[in-house]
Short mmCIF file of C-alpha atoms in Angstrom, two decimals:
data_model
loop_
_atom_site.label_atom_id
_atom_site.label_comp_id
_atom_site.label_asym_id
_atom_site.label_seq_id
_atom_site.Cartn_x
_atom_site.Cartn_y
_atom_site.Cartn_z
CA UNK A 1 119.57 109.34 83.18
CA UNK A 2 116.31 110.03 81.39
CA UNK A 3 116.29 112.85 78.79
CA UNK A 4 116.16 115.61 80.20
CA UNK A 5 118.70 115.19 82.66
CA UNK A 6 120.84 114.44 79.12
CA UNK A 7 120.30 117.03 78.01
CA UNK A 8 122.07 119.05 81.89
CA UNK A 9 124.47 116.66 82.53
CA UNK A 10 126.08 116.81 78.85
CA UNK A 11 129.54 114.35 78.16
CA UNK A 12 130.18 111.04 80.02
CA UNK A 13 127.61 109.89 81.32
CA UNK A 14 130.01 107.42 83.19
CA UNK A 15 132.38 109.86 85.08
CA UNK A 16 129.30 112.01 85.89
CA UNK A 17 127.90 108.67 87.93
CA UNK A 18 131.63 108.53 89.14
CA UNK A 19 131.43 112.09 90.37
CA UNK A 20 128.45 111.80 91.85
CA UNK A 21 129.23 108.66 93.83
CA UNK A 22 132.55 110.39 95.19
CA UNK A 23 130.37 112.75 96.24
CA UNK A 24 128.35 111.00 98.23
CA UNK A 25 131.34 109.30 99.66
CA UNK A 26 132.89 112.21 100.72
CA UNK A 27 129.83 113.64 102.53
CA UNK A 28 129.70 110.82 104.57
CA UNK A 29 133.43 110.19 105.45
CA UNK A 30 134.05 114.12 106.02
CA UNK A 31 131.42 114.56 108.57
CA UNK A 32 132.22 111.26 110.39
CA UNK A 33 135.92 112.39 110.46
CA UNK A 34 135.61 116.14 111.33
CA UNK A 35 134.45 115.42 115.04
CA UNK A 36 137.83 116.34 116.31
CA UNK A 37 137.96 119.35 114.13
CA UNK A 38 134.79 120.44 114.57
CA UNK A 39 135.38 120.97 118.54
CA UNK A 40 138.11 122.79 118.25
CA UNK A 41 137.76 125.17 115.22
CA UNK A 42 133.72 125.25 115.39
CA UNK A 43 132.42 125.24 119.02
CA UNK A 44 131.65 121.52 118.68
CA UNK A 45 129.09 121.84 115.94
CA UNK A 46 129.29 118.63 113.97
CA UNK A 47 127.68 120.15 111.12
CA UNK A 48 129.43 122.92 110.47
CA UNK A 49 132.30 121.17 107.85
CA UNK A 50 129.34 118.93 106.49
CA UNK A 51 127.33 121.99 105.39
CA UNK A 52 130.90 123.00 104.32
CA UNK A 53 131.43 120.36 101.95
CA UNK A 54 128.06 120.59 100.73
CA UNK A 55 128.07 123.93 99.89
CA UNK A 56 131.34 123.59 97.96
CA UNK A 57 130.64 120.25 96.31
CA UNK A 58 127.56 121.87 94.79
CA UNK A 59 129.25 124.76 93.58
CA UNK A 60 131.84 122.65 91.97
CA UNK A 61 128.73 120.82 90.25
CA UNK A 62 127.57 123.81 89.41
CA UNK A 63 130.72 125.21 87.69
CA UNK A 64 130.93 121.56 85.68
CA UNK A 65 127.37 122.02 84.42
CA UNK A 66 128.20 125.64 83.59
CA UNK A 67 131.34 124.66 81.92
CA UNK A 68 129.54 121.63 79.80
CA UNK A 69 126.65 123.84 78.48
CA UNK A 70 128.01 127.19 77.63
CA UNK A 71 131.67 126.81 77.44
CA UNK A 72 133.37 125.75 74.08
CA UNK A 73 136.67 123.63 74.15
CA UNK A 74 138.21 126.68 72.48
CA UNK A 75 138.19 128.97 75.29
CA UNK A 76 140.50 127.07 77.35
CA UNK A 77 142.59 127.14 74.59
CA UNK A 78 142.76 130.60 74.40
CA UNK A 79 143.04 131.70 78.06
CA UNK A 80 145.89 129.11 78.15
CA UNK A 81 148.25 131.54 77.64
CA UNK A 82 146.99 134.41 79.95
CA UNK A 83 146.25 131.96 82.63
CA UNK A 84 149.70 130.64 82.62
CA UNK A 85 151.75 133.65 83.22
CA UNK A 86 148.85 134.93 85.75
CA UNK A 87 149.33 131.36 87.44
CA UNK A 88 153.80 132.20 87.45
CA UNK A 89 152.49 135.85 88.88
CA UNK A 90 150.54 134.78 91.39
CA UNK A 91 152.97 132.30 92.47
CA UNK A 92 156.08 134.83 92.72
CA UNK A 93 153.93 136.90 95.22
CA UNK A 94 153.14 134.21 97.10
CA UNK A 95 156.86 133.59 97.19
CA UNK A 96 157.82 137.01 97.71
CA UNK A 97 155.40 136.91 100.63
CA UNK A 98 156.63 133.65 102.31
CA UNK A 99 160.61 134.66 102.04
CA UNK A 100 159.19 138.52 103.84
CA UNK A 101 157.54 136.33 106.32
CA UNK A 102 154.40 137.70 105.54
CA UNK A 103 152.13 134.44 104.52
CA UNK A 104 150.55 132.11 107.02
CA UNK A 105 151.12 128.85 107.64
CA UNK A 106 152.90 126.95 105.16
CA UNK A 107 153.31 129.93 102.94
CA UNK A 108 150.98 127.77 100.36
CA UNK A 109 147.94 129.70 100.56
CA UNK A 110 147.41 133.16 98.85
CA UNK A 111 145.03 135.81 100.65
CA UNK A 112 143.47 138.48 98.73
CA UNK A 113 140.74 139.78 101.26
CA UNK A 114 137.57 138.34 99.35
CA UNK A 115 139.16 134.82 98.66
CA UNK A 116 142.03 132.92 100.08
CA UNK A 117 143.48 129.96 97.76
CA UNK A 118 146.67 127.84 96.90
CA UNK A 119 148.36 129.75 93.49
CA UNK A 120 149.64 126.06 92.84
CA UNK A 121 146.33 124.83 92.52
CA UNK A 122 145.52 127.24 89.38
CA UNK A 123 149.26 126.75 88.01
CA UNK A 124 148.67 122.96 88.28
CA UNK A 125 145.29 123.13 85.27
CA UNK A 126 146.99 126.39 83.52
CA UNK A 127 150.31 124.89 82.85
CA UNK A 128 148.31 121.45 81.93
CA UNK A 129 146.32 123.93 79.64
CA UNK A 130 149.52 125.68 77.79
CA UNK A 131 151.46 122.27 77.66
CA UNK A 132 147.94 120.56 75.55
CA UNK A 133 148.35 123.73 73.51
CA UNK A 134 152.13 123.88 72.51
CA UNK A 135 151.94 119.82 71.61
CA UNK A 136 148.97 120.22 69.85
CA UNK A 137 150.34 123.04 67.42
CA UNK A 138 153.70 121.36 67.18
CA UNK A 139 153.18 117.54 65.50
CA UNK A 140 154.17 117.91 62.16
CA UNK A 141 158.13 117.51 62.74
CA UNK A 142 160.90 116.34 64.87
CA UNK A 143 161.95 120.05 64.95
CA UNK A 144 158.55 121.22 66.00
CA UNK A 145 158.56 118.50 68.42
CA UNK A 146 162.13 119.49 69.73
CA UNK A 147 160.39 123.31 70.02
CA UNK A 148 157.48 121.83 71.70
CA UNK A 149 159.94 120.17 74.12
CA UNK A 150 161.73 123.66 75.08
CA UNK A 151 158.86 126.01 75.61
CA UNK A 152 157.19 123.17 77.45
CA UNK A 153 159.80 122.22 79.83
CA UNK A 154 160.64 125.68 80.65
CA UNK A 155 157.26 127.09 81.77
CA UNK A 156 157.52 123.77 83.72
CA UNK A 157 160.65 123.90 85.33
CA UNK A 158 159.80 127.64 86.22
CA UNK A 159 156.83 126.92 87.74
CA UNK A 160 157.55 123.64 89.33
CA UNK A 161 160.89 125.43 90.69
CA UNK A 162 158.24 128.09 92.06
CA UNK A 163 155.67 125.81 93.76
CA UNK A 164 158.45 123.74 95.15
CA UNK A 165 159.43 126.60 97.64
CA UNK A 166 156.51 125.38 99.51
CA UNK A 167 155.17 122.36 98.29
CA UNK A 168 157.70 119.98 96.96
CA UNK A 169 154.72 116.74 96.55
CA UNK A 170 152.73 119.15 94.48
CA UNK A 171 155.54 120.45 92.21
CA UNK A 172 156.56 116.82 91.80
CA UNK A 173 152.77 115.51 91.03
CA UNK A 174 153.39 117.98 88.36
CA UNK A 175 156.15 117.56 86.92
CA UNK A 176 155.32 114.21 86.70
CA UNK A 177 151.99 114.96 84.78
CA UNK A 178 153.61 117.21 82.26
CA UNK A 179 156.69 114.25 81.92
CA UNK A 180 153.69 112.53 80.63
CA UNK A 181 151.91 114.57 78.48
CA UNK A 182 155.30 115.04 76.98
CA UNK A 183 155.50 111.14 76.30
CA UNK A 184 151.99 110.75 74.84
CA UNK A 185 152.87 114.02 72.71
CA UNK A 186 155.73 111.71 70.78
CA UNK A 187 158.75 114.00 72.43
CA UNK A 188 161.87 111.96 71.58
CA UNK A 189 162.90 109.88 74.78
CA UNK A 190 166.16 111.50 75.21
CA UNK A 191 164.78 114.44 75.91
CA UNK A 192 162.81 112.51 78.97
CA UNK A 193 165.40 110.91 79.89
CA UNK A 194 167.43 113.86 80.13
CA UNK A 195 164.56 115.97 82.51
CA UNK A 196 164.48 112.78 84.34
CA UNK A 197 167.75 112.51 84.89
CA UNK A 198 168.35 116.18 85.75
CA UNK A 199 165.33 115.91 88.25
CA UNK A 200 166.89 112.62 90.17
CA UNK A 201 169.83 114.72 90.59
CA UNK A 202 168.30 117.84 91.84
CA UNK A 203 166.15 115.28 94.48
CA UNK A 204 169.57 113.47 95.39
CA UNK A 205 171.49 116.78 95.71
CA UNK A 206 168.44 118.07 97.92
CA UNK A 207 168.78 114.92 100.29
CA UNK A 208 172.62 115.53 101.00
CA UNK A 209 173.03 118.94 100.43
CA UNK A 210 170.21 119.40 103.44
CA UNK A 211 172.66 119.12 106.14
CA UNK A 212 175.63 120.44 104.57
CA UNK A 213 173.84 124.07 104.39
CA UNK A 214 171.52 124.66 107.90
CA UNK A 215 170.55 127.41 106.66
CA UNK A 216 169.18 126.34 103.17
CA UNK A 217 165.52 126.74 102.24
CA UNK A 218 163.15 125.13 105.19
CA UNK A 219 161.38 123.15 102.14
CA UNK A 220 164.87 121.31 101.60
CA UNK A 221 164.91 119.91 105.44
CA UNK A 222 161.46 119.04 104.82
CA UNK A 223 162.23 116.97 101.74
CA UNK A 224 165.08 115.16 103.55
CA UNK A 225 163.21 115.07 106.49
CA UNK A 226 160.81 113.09 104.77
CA UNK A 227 162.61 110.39 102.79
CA UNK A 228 164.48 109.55 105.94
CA UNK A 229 161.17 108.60 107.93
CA UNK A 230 160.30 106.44 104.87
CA UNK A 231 163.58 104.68 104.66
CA UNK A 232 164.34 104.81 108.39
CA UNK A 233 161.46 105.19 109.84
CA UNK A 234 160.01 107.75 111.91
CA UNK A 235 161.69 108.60 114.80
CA UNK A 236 159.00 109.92 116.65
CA UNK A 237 157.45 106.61 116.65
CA UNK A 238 159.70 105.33 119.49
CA UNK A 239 157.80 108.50 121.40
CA UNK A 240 154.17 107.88 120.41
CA UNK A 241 152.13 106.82 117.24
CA UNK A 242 152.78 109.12 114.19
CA UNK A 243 149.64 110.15 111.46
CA UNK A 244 151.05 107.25 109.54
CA UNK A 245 150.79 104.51 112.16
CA UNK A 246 147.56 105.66 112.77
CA UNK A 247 146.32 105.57 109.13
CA UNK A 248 147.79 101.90 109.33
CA UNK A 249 145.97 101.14 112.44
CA UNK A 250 142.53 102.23 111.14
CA UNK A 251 142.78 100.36 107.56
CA UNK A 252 143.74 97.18 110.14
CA UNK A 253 140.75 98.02 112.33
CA UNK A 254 138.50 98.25 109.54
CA UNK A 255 139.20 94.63 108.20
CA UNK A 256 136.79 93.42 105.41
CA UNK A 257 133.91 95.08 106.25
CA UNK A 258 134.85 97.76 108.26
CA UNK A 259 133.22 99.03 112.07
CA UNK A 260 130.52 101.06 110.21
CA UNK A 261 129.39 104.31 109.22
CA UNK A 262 130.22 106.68 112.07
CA UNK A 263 132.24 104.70 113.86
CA UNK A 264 136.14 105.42 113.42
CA UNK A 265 138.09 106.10 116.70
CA UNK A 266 141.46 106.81 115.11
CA UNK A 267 139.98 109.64 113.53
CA UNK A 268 139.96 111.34 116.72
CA UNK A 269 143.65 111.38 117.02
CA UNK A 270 144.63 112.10 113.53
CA UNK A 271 145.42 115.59 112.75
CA UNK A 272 144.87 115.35 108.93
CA UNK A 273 142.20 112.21 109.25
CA UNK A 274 139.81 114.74 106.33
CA UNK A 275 142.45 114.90 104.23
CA UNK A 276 145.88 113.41 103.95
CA UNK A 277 144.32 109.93 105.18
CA UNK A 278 141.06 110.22 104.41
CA UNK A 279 141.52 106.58 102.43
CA UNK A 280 142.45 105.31 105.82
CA UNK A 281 139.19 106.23 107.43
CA UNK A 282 137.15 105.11 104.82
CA UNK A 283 138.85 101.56 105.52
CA UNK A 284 138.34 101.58 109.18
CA UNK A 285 134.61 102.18 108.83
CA UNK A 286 133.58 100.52 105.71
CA UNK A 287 136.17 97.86 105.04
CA UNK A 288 138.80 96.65 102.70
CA UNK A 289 135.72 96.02 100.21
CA UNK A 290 135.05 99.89 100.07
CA UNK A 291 138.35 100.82 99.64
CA UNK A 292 138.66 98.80 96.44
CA UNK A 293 135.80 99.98 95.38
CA UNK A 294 136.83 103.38 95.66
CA UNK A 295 140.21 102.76 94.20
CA UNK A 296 138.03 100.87 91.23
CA UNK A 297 135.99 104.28 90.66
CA UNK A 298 139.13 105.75 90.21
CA UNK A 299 139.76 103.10 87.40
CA UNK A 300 136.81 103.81 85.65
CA UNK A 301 137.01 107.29 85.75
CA UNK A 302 140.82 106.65 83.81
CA UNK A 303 139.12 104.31 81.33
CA UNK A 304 136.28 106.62 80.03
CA UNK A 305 138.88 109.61 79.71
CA UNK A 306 141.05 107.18 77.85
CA UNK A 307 138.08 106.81 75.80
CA UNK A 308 137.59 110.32 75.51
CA UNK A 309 141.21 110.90 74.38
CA UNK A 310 140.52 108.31 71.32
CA UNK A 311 137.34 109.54 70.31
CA UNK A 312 138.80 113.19 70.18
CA UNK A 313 139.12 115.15 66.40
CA UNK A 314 141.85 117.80 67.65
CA UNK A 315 144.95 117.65 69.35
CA UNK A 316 144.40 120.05 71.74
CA UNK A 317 141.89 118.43 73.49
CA UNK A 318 142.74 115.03 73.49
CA UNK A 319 146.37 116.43 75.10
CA UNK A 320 144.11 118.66 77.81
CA UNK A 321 142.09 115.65 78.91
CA UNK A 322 145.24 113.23 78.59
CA UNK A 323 147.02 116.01 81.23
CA UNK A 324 144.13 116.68 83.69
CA UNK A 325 143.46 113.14 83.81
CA UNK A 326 146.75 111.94 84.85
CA UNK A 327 146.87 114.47 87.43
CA UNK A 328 143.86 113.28 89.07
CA UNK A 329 144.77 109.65 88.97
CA UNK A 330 148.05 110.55 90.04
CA UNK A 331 147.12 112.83 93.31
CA UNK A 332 144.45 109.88 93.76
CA UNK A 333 147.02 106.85 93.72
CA UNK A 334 149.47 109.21 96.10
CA UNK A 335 146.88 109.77 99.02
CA UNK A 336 146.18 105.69 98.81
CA UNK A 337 149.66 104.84 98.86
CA UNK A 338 150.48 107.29 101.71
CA UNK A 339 147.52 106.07 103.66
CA UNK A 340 148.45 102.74 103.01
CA UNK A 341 152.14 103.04 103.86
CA UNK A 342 153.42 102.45 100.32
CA UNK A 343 154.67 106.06 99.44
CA UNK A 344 156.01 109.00 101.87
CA UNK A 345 153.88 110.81 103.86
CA UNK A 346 152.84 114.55 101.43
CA UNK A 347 150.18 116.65 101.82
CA UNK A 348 147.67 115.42 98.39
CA UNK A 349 144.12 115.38 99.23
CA UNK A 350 142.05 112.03 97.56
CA UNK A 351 140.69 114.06 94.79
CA UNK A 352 136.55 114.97 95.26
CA UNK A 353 136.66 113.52 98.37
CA UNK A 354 138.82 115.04 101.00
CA UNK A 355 137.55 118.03 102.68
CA UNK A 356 138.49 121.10 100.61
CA UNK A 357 137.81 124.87 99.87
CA UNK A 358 138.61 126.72 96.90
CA UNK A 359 140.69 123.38 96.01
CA UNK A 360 137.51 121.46 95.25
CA UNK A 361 136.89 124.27 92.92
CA UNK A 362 139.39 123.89 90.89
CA UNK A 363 139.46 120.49 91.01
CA UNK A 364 135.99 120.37 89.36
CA UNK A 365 137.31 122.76 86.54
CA UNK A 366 139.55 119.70 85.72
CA UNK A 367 136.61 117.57 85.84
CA UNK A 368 134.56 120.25 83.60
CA UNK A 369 137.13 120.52 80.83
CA UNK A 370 137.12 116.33 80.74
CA UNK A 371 133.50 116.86 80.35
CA UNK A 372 132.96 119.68 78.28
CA UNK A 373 135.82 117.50 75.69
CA UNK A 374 133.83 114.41 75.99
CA UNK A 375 130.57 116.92 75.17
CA UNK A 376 132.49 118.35 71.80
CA UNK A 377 133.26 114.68 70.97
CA UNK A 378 129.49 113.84 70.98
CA UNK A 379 128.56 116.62 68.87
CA UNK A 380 131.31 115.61 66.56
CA UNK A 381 130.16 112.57 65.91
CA UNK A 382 126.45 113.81 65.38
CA UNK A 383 127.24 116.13 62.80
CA UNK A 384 129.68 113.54 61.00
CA UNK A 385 126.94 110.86 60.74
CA UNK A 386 125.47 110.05 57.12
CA UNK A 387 122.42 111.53 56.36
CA UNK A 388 119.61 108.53 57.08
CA UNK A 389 118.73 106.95 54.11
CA UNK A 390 114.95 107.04 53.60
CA UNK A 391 113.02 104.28 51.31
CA UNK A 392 111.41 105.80 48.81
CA UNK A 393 108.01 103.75 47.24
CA UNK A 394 108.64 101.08 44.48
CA UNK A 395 107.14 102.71 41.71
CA UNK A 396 107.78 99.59 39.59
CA UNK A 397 106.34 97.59 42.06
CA UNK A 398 103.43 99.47 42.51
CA UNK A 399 102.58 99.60 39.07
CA UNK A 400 103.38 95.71 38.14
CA UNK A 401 100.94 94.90 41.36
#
């Protein structure tokens, strides 16, 4: 980057590159694997999710470049608070409005008239945002850290409990994260161990409990439903090919090198081939070789925030970006390993890639609080540097020449 572009895209210069070659990614793979979509939700125009994707891509740049030049660290630290409880508000309407029958589809997304979105999607960065801030106030003793442990874990298990009514993959991605953050924050073990413990046994309970009750929660069935087909496999199988055996048949079709750009057939049949298994497409059509490589980007991206975390002078944002990171690398790793057969099949989208809404939004206010704390670490180190030294003349010198 020469100077002036610097001096717009402020912090890593490294994840920027990163963002911008997901970016590029994703434009390509979304319009070759929207062909299917695009016939039956948009008349056949091909274009239509492309100019989609662009439009909400750019905005999400936009929001990271906003975020980066005129938004201090601080402020997330102080809307952490208000955006949490909004986040728990938001999500008990959404509930409300799923057990009245009154939400659409999966009960996930929240309409307001102007703007539809997923509640879970701002719970996911405010909780991350109010769990940096507890930790980061609470280091000086094992009693602080024990306090830290309570408030966290119960605006967690609150909203986890919350988003699990509909989304049990998401609440878990979460939990997960904050589990975490709680580590890295020096929370005794046996707290851990004790969450962990507790949440095995809610899982296990879940799983056998399903059948005992027909007419327990939907999400329950869904849960059990699910970790049979992974152990069992899928019975609908032995009746055609399920979205999983298709997302195994493209990343075999695509080989080494893949068929090319453009050229993925499975695609056709897949129902969630833009999102859930977008990893699977880009296999078939650019190879083993890209997939890697996109898994590598990943890496990188993981590295420099790890690099971020050490370089940072405050607690409070060295927790945020240790948070928001792992829950990117986390939802990433998922969509590979369900593409790829190694986890069960959920519904996480390959972050800055898959085809998204108001979900790429948010996701890029993840990305612009990584940025904006890299930014403030730069700055840091500017003002902290010695004053330069200038050499003044050798007046004894002078004066003996």
């Amino acid at each position: 980057m020469n100077l002036t572009q610097s001096k717009i895209f402020r912090g890593d210069r490294v994840i920027w590159i990163v963002l911008l070659l997901l970016s590029l990614l994703s434009l390509l793979i979304v319009y070759s694997s929207t062909g299917a979509l695009a016939y039956r939700q948009a008349s056949g125009n091909t274009m239509h999710f492309l100019v989609r994707q662009i439009f909400f891509l750019g905005a999400g740049l936009g929001l990271m470049l906003v975020m980066v030049n005129f938004l201090s660290v601080k402020i997330y630290s102080i809307l952490a608070n208000l955006l949490v409880y909004l986040s728990i508000g938001l999500l008990l309407i959404s509930a409300a409005m799923q057990f009245a029958g009154m939400a659409s589809g999966s009960g996930r997304t929240l309409d307001i008239g102007f703007i539809s979105f997923q509640p879970a999607e701002l719970a996911k960065i405010s909780l991350i945002m109010f769990s940096a801030k507890v930790l980061g106030k609470k280091q000086q003793s094992k009693e602080e850290l024990k306090k830290a442990f309570l408030i966290v874990i119960s605006h967690t298990v609150v909203i986890c409990g919350l988003i699990f009514l509909s989304n049990f993959s998401t609440a878990a991605l979460l939990f997960a994260t904050i589990l975490t953050m709680l580590f890295v924050g020096r929370v005794p073990l046996k707290y851990l161990a004790i969450v962990i413990g507790v949440g095995v046994g809610i899982v296990v309970a879940t799983y056998f409990l399903a059948d005992q009750f027909p007419s327990a929660p939907t999400r329950m069935h869904t849960v059990k439903g699910r970790i049979d087909r992974f152990i069992n496999g899928d019975p609908n199988a032995e009746k055609g090919i399920t979205q999983a055996d298709y997302a195994k048949l493209a990343i075999y079709e695509g080989g080494i090198l893949g068929k090319g750009p453009g050229n993925s057939d499975v695609s056709n049949y897949m129902a969630a081939a833009y999102n859930d298994f977008i990893f699977a497409i880009i296999v078939e059509e650019y190879g083993l070789i890209a997939g890697v490589g996109v898994m590598f980007l990943y890496l990188i991206f993981f590295f420099r925030a790890v690099v971020i975390v050490r370089r940072a002078t405050r607690t409070f944002p060295a927790f945020l970006v240790t948070g928001l990171t792992m829950l990117l690398v986390f939802q990433a790793m998922i969509n590979i390993g369900v593409s790829t057969g190694v986890l069960p099949v959920t519904g996480q989208p390959l972050p800055w890639v898959s085809l998204g809404g108001t979900s790429l939004l948010f996701t890029s206010v993840a990305f612009g609080c990584i940025l904006s704390v890299s930014y403030q670490n730069q700055v840091n180190r500017e003002i902290q540097k010695p004053p330069v030294q200038v050499a003044l003349p050798d007046e004894d010198y002078e004066i003996n020449k």
